[in-house]
Amino acid sequence: MRETFTFIIIFLFQIGFSQELDSLSISEITTDSIKFFNKKNTSKSIETVVISKPNRPKKKSNSIIPIEIYTASFLKKTKNNNIFDAVGMINGIKPQLNCSVCNTGDIHINGMEGPYTLMLIDGMPMLSALSTVYGLSGIPSSLVERIEIIKGPADASFGAEAMGGSINIITKNPKYAPKLSLDFSSSSQAELNLDIASSFKINPKTTSLVSLNHFYFGNRIDVNHDNFTDTALQHRLSIFNKWNIERQKNRRASLGLRYYYEDRFGGEMSWQKKNRGGAEVYGESIYTNRFEAFGLYDLPTLEQITALFSYNYHDQNSYYGNTSFMANQQVLFGQLEWQKSLGKHILKSGIAYKLSKYDDNTPATFKNSDTGNLLDRSLYGFFVQDEWQISTSKALLFASRIDYDTEHKMIHSPRLAWKFSPNPQHVLRASFGKGFRVVHVFTEDHAALTGSRDVIISETLKPEESYNSFVNYITQVKLGTAHLNIDLSGFYSYFTNKIIGDFDTDPNKIIFKNLDAFAVSKGISLNLDMLWTSPFKINFGISYMDVYQKETNEKIQQLHAPKWSGVYNLSYYFPKNWILDFTGQFYGPMRLPILEDDFRPEYSDFFTLANVQVRKQFKHFEIYAGIKNLLNFIPKNPIMRPFDPFDKHTNDPANNPKNYTFDTLYGYASMQGLRSFLGIKWELKSKKF
């Protein structure tokens, strides 16, 4: 490992440096217009600029679709090494732990599981079904300029599969990024993380950014003494390269490349590589190799036409005990967009194509000995959209999208959005739409891959369909010397079909089938930002959700969907550039997958994950230190019968009268307790090229 870190440092120091520059600082933004403090503690007013796809920049206040924006300064308030952990500090978004052994997970928006969230990098869909589980932790937070979040149905160019919403990760612009930056941190549990990035100019019009992230955690910890690792061991390497080319008439061209490797293991403390795939010592071991490419190009035409593309290749070699899962997926996406302003109308239309090639070693993809396990699927899309600025206070968005799937044929997804803003202090937005999603059970539901249960697909699975609505109200109130920003949202999604794993019918099985009745996801969320003329700031968010399905007049709450959840963030800016951050998340009771006659409660207790961090900023570097999980919260009994992971002794009436079996799905939060961390970040800042 030491040799790897040395290689990375030498590699980046060999990149040529041309000149010394000042970096462009971007303030933390969460509402349309906020007050922020500069070094002299004077206040300035700014407006958010957002790119909600790789279209032309647009003020957030002019956007008809409600968009939340979180910049790099927000992500710095608590030390997180990757996007999966970082977005947990956003109200209404929950990084969900799906396995108590290998600690993989996905991101929930407003209670809807990870596959309902469209993940994008620089506006291009990059995270395929396989990487919904494993790829999120491979995006270092140090690479991020800002995160744009849309909850609920978006405009038609996003596609119909963003049923829960979208998370658009905007990476740093090489033109403004530091010429060289280094961020190294370690924790009391021996987690090591290194981020190194360099931006440089090839010629007056071409700039590039190279970034390397290396994360290593090899410390086997077993605090609850169940003979299983509390936290999965991980070795991750991510290499990112981005190119921007400035062209005549403000036309753009960009290309991004990323390679990601991960070796992840969780299991019995005595497990070694030689036990991989065996039935003597239980371990869950996953090797992941992933490559991504994405870009955009403005065509040299009189009309504003942009070509977008993305490609990702994902190879997974994994064992869950003695159950193997070998999968390979390739996704190619291309879209051609045309946009034109006509008076009060902004017209947009486009065509899209998505090719998915998927292959694994499960019975779900087996055809016959001649064709093998290959599963190919093409999706053709066409959309039209009209943004109509009726007046200075009113705007409407009409959109229609038609997608043709090679298996499910024609699917229509309309969109409607409305905005009313009588003055800059009040903005009301509403959006409605229909969505669909083609289900890939094995690539999306990690529970289907665990060695503790068999997977049963009882019928041919149809695509999921839903009707989605979202309402958002933003206002700003002055309270003496303080400014209060209020962001209130309500959402409602009705599913006519939803594929949900049945964990209740048989404790040894997960049964997948089409929904017999309907499912609902509804709720309300509130965000409050309080700023004073003093160097003190408070962010607080709370959400209430009711996510359930109804079959044969029985209401069944969705697993891992707490009705109450929220976030809190208190920051104090001391003299001489000292900053204190107190952050955290809290979750109310959530339903958990239990076995028949399980001694563990069906609903979790209320818990909070609190963190404290101190930062000191110098001219070219910053030091930071803190404590995570300040209250040392650790879930109880996340694994059933960890002493018999291969169920060799379940038929034992004397010692196992209730016939419990090994099960890893009960865990709902990380087993990492209280731990400290320390880090240093150094930057050689840059002027604008």
PDB file of C-alpha atoms in Angstrom, residues 76 245 263 285 334 371 389 553:
ATOM      1  CA  LYS A  76     -16.622  20.075   3.608  1.00  0.00           C
ATOM      2  CA  ILE A 245     -12.297  22.845 -25.108  1.00  0.00           C
ATOM      3  CA  ASP A 263     -11.671  -4.953  -3.605  1.00  0.00           C
ATOM      4  CA  SER A 285     -15.819 -10.780  -1.428  1.00  0.00           C
ATOM      5  CA  GLY A 334     -26.499   9.024 -26.802  1.00  0.00           C
ATOM      6  CA  THR A 371     -27.241 -18.127 -26.858  1.00  0.00           C
ATOM      7  CA  GLN A 389     -42.642  32.484 -19.549  1.00  0.00           C
ATOM      8  CA  ASN A 553     -56.660  -4.548   1.662  1.00  0.00           C
TER       9      ASN A 553
END
